[in-house]
Tab-separated table of C-alpha atoms in Angstrom:
chain	number	residue	atom	x	y	z
A	9	MET	CA	19.085	8.165	-19.803
A	10	ASP	CA	21.531	5.287	-20.739
A	11	SER	CA	20.321	2.370	-22.641
A	12	GLY	CA	20.709	-1.283	-21.724
A	13	ASP	CA	19.443	-4.688	-22.324
A	14	LEU	CA	16.372	-6.208	-20.766
A	15	PRO	CA	15.149	-9.767	-20.607
A	16	ASN	CA	12.527	-10.314	-23.365
A	17	PRO	CA	9.322	-11.370	-21.468
A	18	ILE	CA	7.601	-12.441	-24.690
A	19	SER	CA	8.543	-15.660	-26.280
A	20	ARG	CA	6.720	-15.116	-29.579
A	21	THR	CA	7.358	-12.251	-31.947
A	22	ILE	CA	4.873	-10.356	-34.183
A	23	SER	CA	6.147	-8.814	-37.490
A	24	TYR	CA	5.415	-5.242	-38.196
A	25	ARG	CA	7.281	-2.589	-40.222
A	26	SER	CA	9.505	-0.211	-38.432
A	27	SER	CA	7.475	2.548	-36.741
A	28	HIS	CA	7.651	5.315	-34.158
A	29	ILE	CA	5.489	5.266	-31.052
A	30	VAL	CA	5.478	8.374	-28.832
A	31	SER	CA	4.311	8.129	-25.258
A	32	ILE	CA	3.281	11.090	-23.081
A	33	PRO	CA	2.522	10.412	-19.463
A	34	TYR	CA	0.810	12.640	-17.167
A	35	PRO	CA	3.481	14.101	-14.879
A	36	GLY	CA	3.005	12.045	-11.678
A	37	ARG	CA	4.677	8.814	-10.574
A	38	GLY	CA	1.349	6.806	-10.570
A	39	HIS	CA	1.050	7.803	-14.332
A	40	ILE	CA	4.711	7.682	-15.447
A	41	ASN	CA	5.489	4.238	-14.094
A	42	PRO	CA	2.726	2.386	-15.887
A	43	MET	CA	3.540	4.232	-19.164
A	44	ILE	CA	7.121	3.326	-18.861
A	45	ASN	CA	6.110	-0.319	-18.163
A	46	LEU	CA	3.947	-0.254	-21.187
A	47	CYS	CA	6.917	0.906	-23.342
A	48	ARG	CA	9.125	-1.843	-21.862
A	49	LEU	CA	6.457	-4.358	-22.895
A	50	LEU	CA	6.244	-3.003	-26.410
A	51	SER	CA	10.032	-2.670	-27.044
A	52	PRO	CA	10.827	-6.363	-27.779
A	53	ARG	CA	7.682	-7.193	-29.607
A	54	ILE	CA	7.896	-5.092	-32.730
A	55	ASP	CA	10.489	-3.394	-34.820
A	56	LEU	CA	9.914	0.184	-33.536
A	57	THR	CA	11.348	3.254	-31.944
A	58	ILE	CA	9.628	4.513	-28.826
A	59	THR	CA	10.092	8.034	-27.442
A	60	ILE	CA	8.860	9.013	-23.948
A	61	ILE	CA	8.372	12.705	-23.311
A	62	LEU	CA	8.964	13.902	-19.652
A	63	THR	CA	9.759	17.016	-17.879
A	64	GLU	CA	13.431	17.650	-17.021
A	65	GLU	CA	12.514	17.226	-13.274
A	66	TRP	CA	11.051	13.829	-13.839
A	67	ILE	CA	13.942	12.631	-15.935
A	68	LYS	CA	16.217	13.535	-12.998
A	69	LEU	CA	13.867	11.769	-10.556
A	70	ILE	CA	13.763	8.570	-12.461
A	71	SER	CA	17.528	8.638	-13.126
A	72	SER	CA	18.120	8.950	-9.387
A	73	ASP	CA	16.489	5.593	-8.781
A	74	SER	CA	19.821	3.749	-8.697
A	75	SER	CA	18.247	0.255	-8.774
A	76	SER	CA	16.084	1.032	-11.864
A	77	PRO	CA	17.262	-0.961	-14.825
A	78	ASN	CA	18.312	0.746	-17.919
A	79	LEU	CA	15.904	1.294	-20.839
A	80	PRO	CA	16.105	-0.893	-23.920
A	81	ASP	CA	18.034	0.644	-26.803
A	82	ASN	CA	14.925	1.393	-28.852
A	83	ILE	CA	13.373	3.545	-26.068
A	84	LYS	CA	14.501	7.138	-25.916
A	85	VAL	CA	13.569	9.888	-23.562
A	86	ARG	CA	13.126	13.434	-24.654
A	87	SER	CA	12.699	16.294	-22.219
A	88	ILE	CA	10.409	19.362	-22.056
A	89	PRO	CA	11.305	22.254	-19.641
A	90	ASN	CA	10.053	22.345	-16.057
A	91	VAL	CA	6.971	24.414	-16.883
A	92	LEU	CA	4.994	22.905	-13.945
A	93	PRO	CA	5.119	23.244	-10.162
A	94	SER	CA	7.615	20.913	-8.830
A	95	GLU	CA	6.742	17.365	-8.008
A	96	ARG	CA	7.933	18.022	-4.471
A	97	THR	CA	5.156	20.606	-3.938
A	98	ARG	CA	2.438	19.152	-6.224
A	99	GLY	CA	0.355	17.882	-3.327
A	100	ASN	CA	0.157	21.345	-1.706
A	101	ASN	CA	-2.201	22.748	-4.404
A	102	TYR	CA	-3.205	20.047	-6.845
A	103	THR	CA	-5.737	22.184	-8.579
A	104	GLU	CA	-3.019	24.650	-9.525
A	105	PHE	CA	-0.808	21.795	-10.756
A	106	PHE	CA	-3.588	20.266	-12.811
A	107	GLU	CA	-4.317	23.609	-14.443
A	108	ALA	CA	-0.728	24.027	-15.318
A	109	VAL	CA	-0.696	20.672	-16.937
A	110	MET	CA	-3.648	21.688	-19.041
A	111	SER	CA	-2.260	25.073	-20.172
A	112	LYS	CA	1.620	24.872	-19.986
A	113	MET	CA	2.588	21.498	-21.443
A	114	THR	CA	1.059	21.753	-24.858
A	115	ASP	CA	3.609	24.059	-26.482
A	116	PRO	CA	6.802	22.300	-25.327
A	117	VAL	CA	5.350	18.957	-26.240
A	118	GLN	CA	4.561	20.342	-29.765
A	119	ARG	CA	8.107	21.511	-30.115
A	120	VAL	CA	9.488	18.024	-29.277
A	121	LEU	CA	7.110	16.402	-31.711
A	122	ASN	CA	8.224	18.773	-34.420
A	123	GLU	CA	11.815	17.797	-33.872
A	124	LEU	CA	11.343	14.058	-33.940
A	125	ASN	CA	12.990	12.198	-36.842
A	126	PRO	CA	11.311	9.949	-37.874
A	127	PRO	CA	8.080	11.679	-36.969
A	128	ALA	CA	5.548	9.967	-34.734
A	129	ASP	CA	3.400	7.243	-36.251
A	130	ILE	CA	1.199	7.084	-33.185
A	131	VAL	CA	0.923	8.836	-29.863
A	132	VAL	CA	-0.083	7.009	-26.671
A	133	ALA	CA	-0.960	9.710	-24.088
A	134	ASP	CA	-2.322	9.616	-20.560
A	135	ALA	CA	-6.096	10.043	-20.437
A	136	LEU	CA	-5.634	13.219	-18.403
A	137	LEU	CA	-3.956	14.973	-21.325
A	138	PRO	CA	-6.963	15.990	-23.429
A	139	TRP	CA	-4.967	18.404	-25.529
A	140	ILE	CA	-3.141	15.658	-27.247
A	141	VAL	CA	-6.078	14.913	-29.513
A	142	ASP	CA	-5.849	18.216	-31.318
A	143	ILE	CA	-2.061	17.881	-31.664
A	144	CYS	CA	-2.598	14.495	-33.292
A	145	LYS	CA	-5.268	15.728	-35.522
A	146	GLN	CA	-2.891	18.331	-36.974
A	147	ARG	CA	-0.387	15.604	-37.780
A	148	ASN	CA	-2.991	12.986	-38.947
A	149	VAL	CA	-1.635	10.682	-36.337
A	150	PRO	CA	-3.827	8.372	-34.221
A	151	ALA	CA	-4.087	9.272	-30.490
A	152	VAL	CA	-4.337	6.426	-28.009
A	153	SER	CA	-5.447	7.064	-24.394
A	154	LEU	CA	-4.015	5.251	-21.513
A	155	TRP	CA	-6.191	5.077	-18.317
A	156	THR	CA	-4.087	4.492	-15.311
A	157	GLU	CA	-6.839	4.189	-12.608
A	158	SER	CA	-9.602	1.769	-11.907
A	159	ALA	CA	-12.469	1.084	-14.389
A	160	SER	CA	-14.874	2.009	-11.649
A	161	ILE	CA	-13.355	5.560	-11.386
A	162	PHE	CA	-13.450	5.870	-15.084
A	163	PHE	CA	-17.155	5.053	-15.336
A	164	ALA	CA	-18.033	7.054	-12.211
A	165	LEU	CA	-16.450	10.204	-13.701
A	166	TYR	CA	-18.313	9.614	-16.927
A	167	LYS	CA	-21.561	9.286	-15.225
A	168	PHE	CA	-20.779	12.402	-13.089
A	169	ASP	CA	-20.217	14.298	-16.307
A	170	ARG	CA	-23.578	12.978	-17.749
A	171	LEU	CA	-25.501	14.023	-14.567
A	172	ASP	CA	-23.701	17.435	-14.526
A	173	ALA	CA	-24.607	18.134	-18.206
A	174	ALA	CA	-28.159	17.237	-17.454
A	175	GLY	CA	-28.370	19.454	-14.390
A	176	ARG	CA	-29.145	16.506	-12.081
A	177	LEU	CA	-26.212	16.793	-9.679
A	178	PRO	CA	-27.181	17.025	-5.990
A	179	ASP	CA	-25.779	19.839	-3.924
A	180	ASP	CA	-23.345	17.304	-2.407
A	181	PHE	CA	-22.793	13.571	-2.474
A	182	SER	CA	-23.570	12.843	1.126
A	183	GLY	CA	-27.275	12.281	0.744
A	184	ASP	CA	-29.333	9.460	-1.014
A	185	GLU	CA	-28.329	10.196	-4.535
A	186	THR	CA	-27.585	6.633	-5.916
A	187	LEU	CA	-26.830	5.309	-9.313
A	188	SER	CA	-27.639	1.716	-10.280
A	189	TYR	CA	-25.157	1.557	-13.156
A	190	LEU	CA	-22.600	-0.660	-11.319
A	191	PRO	CA	-24.015	-4.176	-10.689
A	192	ASN	CA	-22.333	-6.582	-8.292
A	193	VAL	CA	-20.805	-3.991	-6.008
A	194	SER	CA	-21.672	-3.382	-2.408
A	195	SER	CA	-22.967	0.215	-2.857
A	196	THR	CA	-24.011	2.448	-5.793
A	197	HIS	CA	-23.908	5.698	-3.828
A	198	ILE	CA	-22.086	8.096	-6.096
A	199	ALA	CA	-20.268	9.370	-2.920
A	200	ASN	CA	-18.499	6.037	-2.658
A	201	LEU	CA	-17.609	5.907	-6.354
A	202	LEU	CA	-16.152	9.271	-6.922
A	203	PRO	CA	-12.967	10.606	-5.347
A	204	ASN	CA	-13.956	12.238	-1.984
A	205	ALA	CA	-12.831	15.540	-0.540
A	206	THR	CA	-12.728	16.854	-4.097
A	207	THR	CA	-14.474	19.976	-5.332
A	208	PHE	CA	-17.040	19.897	-8.110
A	209	ASP	CA	-14.886	22.085	-10.154
A	210	LEU	CA	-11.955	19.679	-10.012
A	211	LEU	CA	-14.217	16.751	-10.673
A	212	ARG	CA	-15.617	18.604	-13.760
A	213	ALA	CA	-12.121	19.332	-14.988
A	214	PHE	CA	-11.199	15.673	-14.825
A	215	SER	CA	-14.390	14.301	-16.213
A	216	ARG	CA	-14.615	16.705	-19.160
A	217	ASP	CA	-10.915	16.946	-19.965
A	218	TYR	CA	-10.433	13.271	-20.220
A	219	TYR	CA	-13.563	12.884	-22.353
A	220	TRP	CA	-11.355	13.307	-25.487
A	221	PHE	CA	-11.097	9.561	-26.118
A	222	HIS	CA	-14.340	9.541	-28.027
A	223	PRO	CA	-12.339	10.593	-31.109
A	224	ALA	CA	-9.234	8.597	-29.980
A	225	HIS	CA	-8.128	5.538	-31.847
A	226	SER	CA	-8.478	3.315	-28.849
A	227	LEU	CA	-8.371	3.225	-25.017
A	228	LEU	CA	-5.831	1.057	-23.037
A	229	THR	CA	-6.465	0.291	-19.402
A	230	THR	CA	-4.040	-0.903	-16.638
A	231	SER	CA	-6.624	-3.426	-15.330
A	232	PHE	CA	-6.952	-7.015	-16.533
A	233	ASP	CA	-9.864	-8.916	-17.918
A	234	LYS	CA	-11.352	-10.593	-14.815
A	235	LEU	CA	-10.895	-7.904	-12.293
A	236	GLU	CA	-13.769	-5.390	-12.989
A	237	ILE	CA	-15.894	-7.388	-15.328
A	238	SER	CA	-19.350	-5.655	-14.831
A	239	VAL	CA	-17.785	-2.198	-15.004
A	240	MET	CA	-16.016	-2.922	-18.166
A	241	GLU	CA	-19.057	-4.287	-19.766
A	242	LYS	CA	-20.808	-0.929	-19.013
A	243	ILE	CA	-17.921	1.064	-20.296
A	244	ARG	CA	-17.870	-0.847	-23.589
A	245	SER	CA	-21.655	-0.279	-24.003
A	246	GLU	CA	-21.120	3.464	-23.812
A	247	PHE	CA	-18.076	3.848	-26.114
A	248	SER	CA	-17.556	2.863	-29.681
A	249	ILE	CA	-13.757	2.799	-29.719
A	250	PRO	CA	-11.814	-0.401	-29.027
A	251	ILE	CA	-10.904	-0.827	-25.352
A	252	TYR	CA	-8.043	-3.096	-24.306
A	253	GLN	CA	-7.287	-4.250	-20.850
A	254	ILE	CA	-3.519	-4.837	-20.876
A	255	GLY	CA	-2.588	-4.644	-17.161
A	256	PRO	CA	-1.421	-4.706	-14.650
A	257	LEU	CA	1.328	-2.446	-16.072
A	258	ILE	CA	3.751	-3.223	-13.287
A	259	PRO	CA	7.326	-4.282	-13.590
A	260	HIS	CA	6.590	-7.964	-13.173
A	261	ASN	CA	8.857	-8.960	-16.076
A	262	LEU	CA	11.840	-7.348	-14.296
A	263	LEU	CA	11.491	-9.469	-11.231
A	264	SER	CA	13.609	-12.393	-12.422
A	265	PRO	CA	16.370	-12.463	-13.434
A	266	SER	CA	17.321	-9.438	-11.385
A	267	PRO	CA	17.345	-6.249	-13.546
A	268	ASN	CA	20.247	-4.696	-11.736
A	269	PRO	CA	23.899	-5.992	-12.197
A	270	THR	CA	24.702	-4.951	-8.654
A	271	ASN	CA	21.757	-7.373	-7.499
A	272	PRO	CA	19.250	-5.357	-5.439
A	273	ASP	CA	18.555	-8.478	-3.489
A	274	SER	CA	21.803	-8.042	-1.743
A	275	SER	CA	20.600	-4.647	-0.267
A	276	PRO	CA	20.369	-4.597	3.489
A	277	TYR	CA	16.634	-4.491	3.647
A	278	PHE	CA	16.457	-7.725	1.492
A	279	SER	CA	18.956	-9.349	3.835
A	280	TRP	CA	16.720	-8.345	6.635
A	281	LEU	CA	13.655	-9.796	4.909
A	282	ASP	CA	15.510	-12.977	4.224
A	283	SER	CA	16.009	-13.454	7.986
A	284	GLN	CA	12.333	-13.194	8.799
A	285	PRO	CA	9.760	-16.079	8.952
A	286	ASN	CA	7.391	-16.533	6.069
A	287	SER	CA	4.446	-13.956	5.899
A	288	SER	CA	5.549	-12.381	9.207
A	289	VAL	CA	6.381	-8.812	7.923
A	290	LEU	CA	3.994	-5.953	7.347
A	291	TYR	CA	5.103	-3.783	4.469
A	292	VAL	CA	4.148	-0.072	4.948
A	293	SER	CA	4.213	2.520	2.245
A	294	LEU	CA	1.825	5.504	1.835
A	295	GLY	CA	3.025	6.715	-1.430
A	296	SER	CA	5.326	9.667	-2.571
A	297	PHE	CA	2.650	12.221	-3.420
A	298	LEU	CA	1.072	13.473	-0.173
A	299	SER	CA	2.498	14.036	3.228
A	300	ILE	CA	0.844	13.207	6.541
A	301	SER	CA	0.764	15.322	9.593
A	302	ASP	CA	3.419	14.751	12.202
A	303	HIS	CA	0.800	13.826	14.754
A	304	GLN	CA	-0.704	11.150	12.508
A	305	MET	CA	2.735	9.860	11.564
A	306	GLU	CA	3.609	9.509	15.235
A	307	GLU	CA	0.364	7.507	15.858
A	308	ILE	CA	1.162	5.199	12.909
A	309	ALA	CA	4.759	4.736	14.165
A	310	MET	CA	3.710	3.877	17.722
A	311	GLY	CA	0.866	1.591	16.520
A	312	LEU	CA	3.292	-0.328	14.387
A	313	ILE	CA	5.774	-0.733	17.304
A	314	GLN	CA	3.072	-1.637	19.823
A	315	SER	CA	1.627	-4.177	17.529
A	316	LYS	CA	4.735	-6.291	17.958
A	317	VAL	CA	4.464	-7.154	14.201
A	318	LYS	CA	7.684	-6.721	12.266
A	319	PHE	CA	7.446	-4.133	9.626
A	320	LEU	CA	9.334	-2.710	6.710
A	321	TRP	CA	8.385	1.014	6.324
A	322	VAL	CA	9.221	3.214	3.425
A	323	LEU	CA	9.454	6.849	4.701
A	324	ARG	CA	10.721	9.244	2.072
A	325	ASP	CA	10.972	12.469	4.070
A	326	LYS	CA	10.693	11.893	7.683
A	327	LEU	CA	12.065	9.270	10.045
A	328	PHE	CA	9.924	8.804	13.024
A	329	CYS	CA	10.940	6.749	16.108
A	330	VAL	CA	13.981	5.482	14.392
A	331	ASP	CA	15.718	5.251	17.693
A	332	LYS	CA	12.932	2.775	18.826
A	333	VAL	CA	13.216	0.549	15.797
A	334	ASP	CA	15.924	-2.061	15.614
A	335	GLU	CA	16.118	-5.442	13.658
A	336	ASP	CA	13.764	-7.013	16.174
A	337	THR	CA	11.118	-4.317	15.612
A	338	GLY	CA	11.387	-3.443	12.009
A	339	PHE	CA	13.246	-1.696	9.151
A	340	ILE	CA	12.837	1.906	8.062
A	341	LEU	CA	14.219	3.172	4.828
A	342	PRO	CA	13.577	6.053	2.263
A	343	TRP	CA	13.018	3.770	-0.776
A	344	CYS	CA	12.651	0.173	-1.884
A	345	ASP	CA	11.811	-1.973	-4.895
A	346	GLN	CA	8.124	-2.338	-3.912
A	347	LEU	CA	7.002	-5.078	-6.172
A	348	ARG	CA	10.061	-7.195	-5.307
A	349	VAL	CA	9.333	-6.560	-1.557
A	350	LEU	CA	5.643	-7.533	-1.873
A	351	CYS	CA	6.704	-10.710	-3.601
A	352	HIS	CA	9.159	-11.656	-0.889
A	353	SER	CA	8.121	-14.837	1.101
A	354	SER	CA	8.393	-12.975	4.513
A	355	VAL	CA	5.875	-10.279	3.589
A	356	GLY	CA	2.393	-11.033	4.714
A	357	GLY	CA	0.538	-7.837	4.650
A	358	PHE	CA	0.574	-4.293	3.132
A	359	LEU	CA	-0.375	-0.993	4.867
A	360	THR	CA	-1.072	1.183	1.838
A	361	HIS	CA	-2.534	4.431	0.593
A	362	CYS	CA	-4.297	2.314	-1.978
A	363	GLY	CA	-3.089	3.976	-5.033
A	364	TRP	CA	-4.096	1.979	-8.094
A	365	ASN	CA	-0.637	0.747	-9.014
A	366	SER	CA	0.070	-0.285	-5.391
A	367	THR	CA	-3.257	-2.074	-5.316
A	368	LEU	CA	-2.420	-3.964	-8.500
A	369	GLU	CA	0.993	-4.825	-7.181
A	370	ALA	CA	-0.552	-6.252	-4.031
A	371	ILE	CA	-2.938	-8.299	-5.969
A	372	TYR	CA	-0.122	-9.577	-8.268
A	373	ALA	CA	1.824	-10.572	-5.093
A	374	GLY	CA	-1.235	-12.012	-3.348
A	375	VAL	CA	-0.716	-9.774	-0.259
A	376	PRO	CA	-3.861	-8.603	1.721
A	377	MET	CA	-3.961	-4.931	2.626
A	378	ILE	CA	-4.734	-2.420	5.305
A	379	THR	CA	-5.929	0.753	3.528
A	380	TYR	CA	-5.172	4.334	4.510
A	381	PRO	CA	-6.398	6.474	1.585
A	382	LEU	CA	-5.206	10.013	1.207
A	383	PHE	CA	-6.412	11.564	-2.031
A	384	TRP	CA	-8.437	11.313	-5.327
A	385	ASP	CA	-9.083	7.691	-6.363
A	386	GLN	CA	-7.582	6.093	-3.164
A	387	GLN	CA	-10.908	6.256	-1.274
A	388	PRO	CA	-12.891	4.462	-3.980
A	389	ASN	CA	-10.058	1.967	-4.379
A	390	THR	CA	-10.413	1.256	-0.691
A	391	LYS	CA	-14.037	0.518	-1.273
A	392	LEU	CA	-13.170	-2.008	-3.977
A	393	VAL	CA	-10.420	-3.636	-1.781
A	394	VAL	CA	-12.424	-3.778	1.428
A	395	ASP	CA	-16.066	-3.895	0.512
A	396	ASP	CA	-16.266	-5.459	-2.963
A	397	TRP	CA	-13.264	-7.871	-3.232
A	398	LYS	CA	-12.816	-8.373	0.490
A	399	ILE	CA	-9.151	-8.570	0.376
A	400	GLY	CA	-8.223	-5.848	2.963
A	401	LEU	CA	-9.141	-3.921	6.077
A	402	ARG	CA	-10.039	-0.286	6.233
A	403	LEU	CA	-7.964	1.819	8.702
A	404	LYS	CA	-9.979	4.946	8.616
A	405	GLU	CA	-13.520	5.984	7.631
A	406	ASN	CA	-13.188	9.543	6.391
A	407	ASP	CA	-10.522	12.226	5.603
A	408	GLU	CA	-10.972	14.122	8.776
A	409	GLU	CA	-10.290	11.196	11.090
A	410	THR	CA	-7.005	10.843	12.861
A	411	VAL	CA	-6.364	7.121	13.405
A	412	LYS	CA	-5.194	6.421	16.882
A	413	ARG	CA	-2.400	4.070	17.668
A	414	GLU	CA	-4.840	1.613	19.417
A	415	MET	CA	-6.828	1.221	16.138
A	416	ILE	CA	-3.637	0.660	14.234
A	417	VAL	CA	-2.504	-2.102	16.650
A	418	LYS	CA	-5.945	-3.686	16.294
A	419	LYS	CA	-5.963	-3.779	12.504
A	420	VAL	CA	-2.355	-4.787	12.072
A	421	LYS	CA	-2.751	-7.721	14.534
A	422	LYS	CA	-5.909	-8.853	12.897
A	423	LEU	CA	-4.533	-8.832	9.407
A	424	MET	CA	-1.365	-10.545	10.419
A	425	ASP	CA	-3.125	-13.092	12.532
A	426	PHE	CA	-3.294	-16.376	10.468
A	427	ASP	CA	-5.736	-17.964	12.883
A	428	ASP	CA	-8.310	-15.032	12.533
A	429	GLU	CA	-11.264	-16.195	10.321
A	430	GLU	CA	-11.540	-12.794	8.562
A	431	SER	CA	-7.864	-12.728	7.828
A	432	LYS	CA	-8.000	-16.310	6.520
A	433	GLY	CA	-10.810	-15.397	4.170
A	434	MET	CA	-8.960	-12.371	2.853
A	435	ARG	CA	-5.848	-14.470	2.159
A	436	GLU	CA	-7.844	-17.174	0.400
A	437	ARG	CA	-9.577	-14.507	-1.860
A	438	ILE	CA	-6.477	-12.618	-2.771
A	439	ALA	CA	-4.771	-15.921	-3.563
A	440	ARG	CA	-7.461	-16.413	-6.221
A	441	PHE	CA	-6.892	-12.808	-7.418
A	442	LYS	CA	-3.197	-13.484	-7.710
A	443	GLU	CA	-3.743	-16.572	-9.792
A	444	VAL	CA	-5.984	-14.749	-12.291
A	445	CYS	CA	-3.762	-11.703	-12.348
A	446	GLN	CA	-0.527	-13.616	-13.066
A	447	ALA	CA	-2.338	-15.769	-15.663
A	448	ALA	CA	-3.387	-12.709	-17.527
A	449	LEU	CA	0.325	-11.545	-17.792
A	450	GLU	CA	1.616	-14.906	-18.939
A	451	VAL	CA	2.615	-15.605	-22.538
A	452	GLY	CA	-0.712	-16.347	-24.155
A	453	GLY	CA	-2.646	-14.682	-21.304
A	454	SER	CA	-5.529	-12.223	-21.752
A	455	SER	CA	-3.358	-9.045	-21.243
A	456	GLN	CA	-0.804	-10.131	-23.788
A	457	GLN	CA	-3.531	-11.177	-26.247
A	458	ASN	CA	-5.270	-7.747	-25.808
A	459	LEU	CA	-1.896	-6.059	-26.383
A	460	ASP	CA	-1.354	-8.139	-29.535
A	461	GLU	CA	-4.807	-7.138	-30.772
A	462	PHE	CA	-4.059	-3.420	-30.132
A	463	LEU	CA	-0.745	-3.730	-32.021
A	464	GLN	CA	-2.439	-5.360	-34.926
A	465	GLN	CA	-4.982	-2.616	-35.139
A	466	VAL	CA	-2.495	0.256	-35.008
A	467	SER	CA	-0.133	-1.462	-37.374
A	468	LYS	CA	-2.764	-0.982	-40.172
A	469	ARG	CA	-1.823	2.685	-39.930
A	470	PHE	CA	1.829	1.886	-40.570
A	471	ASN	CA	1.507	-0.483	-43.540
């Protein structure tokens, strides 16, 4: 990757000796993006070198994002071979992919670490890479864990592991098994807190493999201080290592000035957004990981069109009903700058798969959501958005359900109706979430202070 300058989002500086931080994300966009955003936040703050280790495939994928800004000069990218199933087929057999990450990444990562000069002073690794702790022990280097999902999922997996170890798991999670460990939420059913449609074996793999952070130096989370207060209190009561909420790790610092010399705001879709009334457009994106059946995609397309609400829809692989969509209906494109779109004045709603990064971006932008979860933590994230925070509507109740166009029309119209009392309430609540979120990211805000404290702690290893 080429290097380039980025605006420094931090007005004050902290003095540390030169050091080398190595970051190793889990190979998925929802994990790589927050790790890279963390590295961007670190780069102007201390005199250091940062190395990000990615597969060759992911380096090509990131490089192909033409509007992505260059990395700062002190962030380098090193590659490991494509030892994993392709990102394009990852969703077809996620268990196979996860097992490959556990068994095939270790050796090539070791080789890269052996070649680094200067060597790593600290390694920040995704929480789903448990093998990193042994690698760091061999080098007498502290390992830091980055958790890129919600605190609720973190603690639910921890409790799942404790129940499993004690032989207290039910045959399934559909009955009355409840846990009272999460106060101030609408339901404590373990079925609502753990990723659904997931086998016990995969849940066991996740919960036990990320358990390595007990011997870790510290744990970083992409949440912010006032978002999941009660859950974070419970987590801190169970773990002795320092835990720092430094999120959201989204590219907020790249919003202004524009990070791209070619000015992405001049793109056709931004010109189209500029021509729309305030809060009139529904932004639609269901992520890049899993595909949706052609039948369901057709229902979504027709529901959007029949709602008469204008929409901007990101469709990466398939273009449905393009012949029925014009500038008076909506705009369909294969990719967009999501956070910049969500922050645009004409966007008033977000139809989302409810991935954690997308959820945090919606909160940052103050945009209420319609949720359409597909996999893993997206269903529990929907529960947070709809039931606990009350900043969105649920489009489907279970994984087997095909959502008909009539339901899509109903939910889209309700969300985008500013005279609807429920919609008004959601907008008022997410406006408050937005204020707290953006305050956490400001200079002197809680997330910056937590990141400062983390850096002060790890700097003791350097001096």
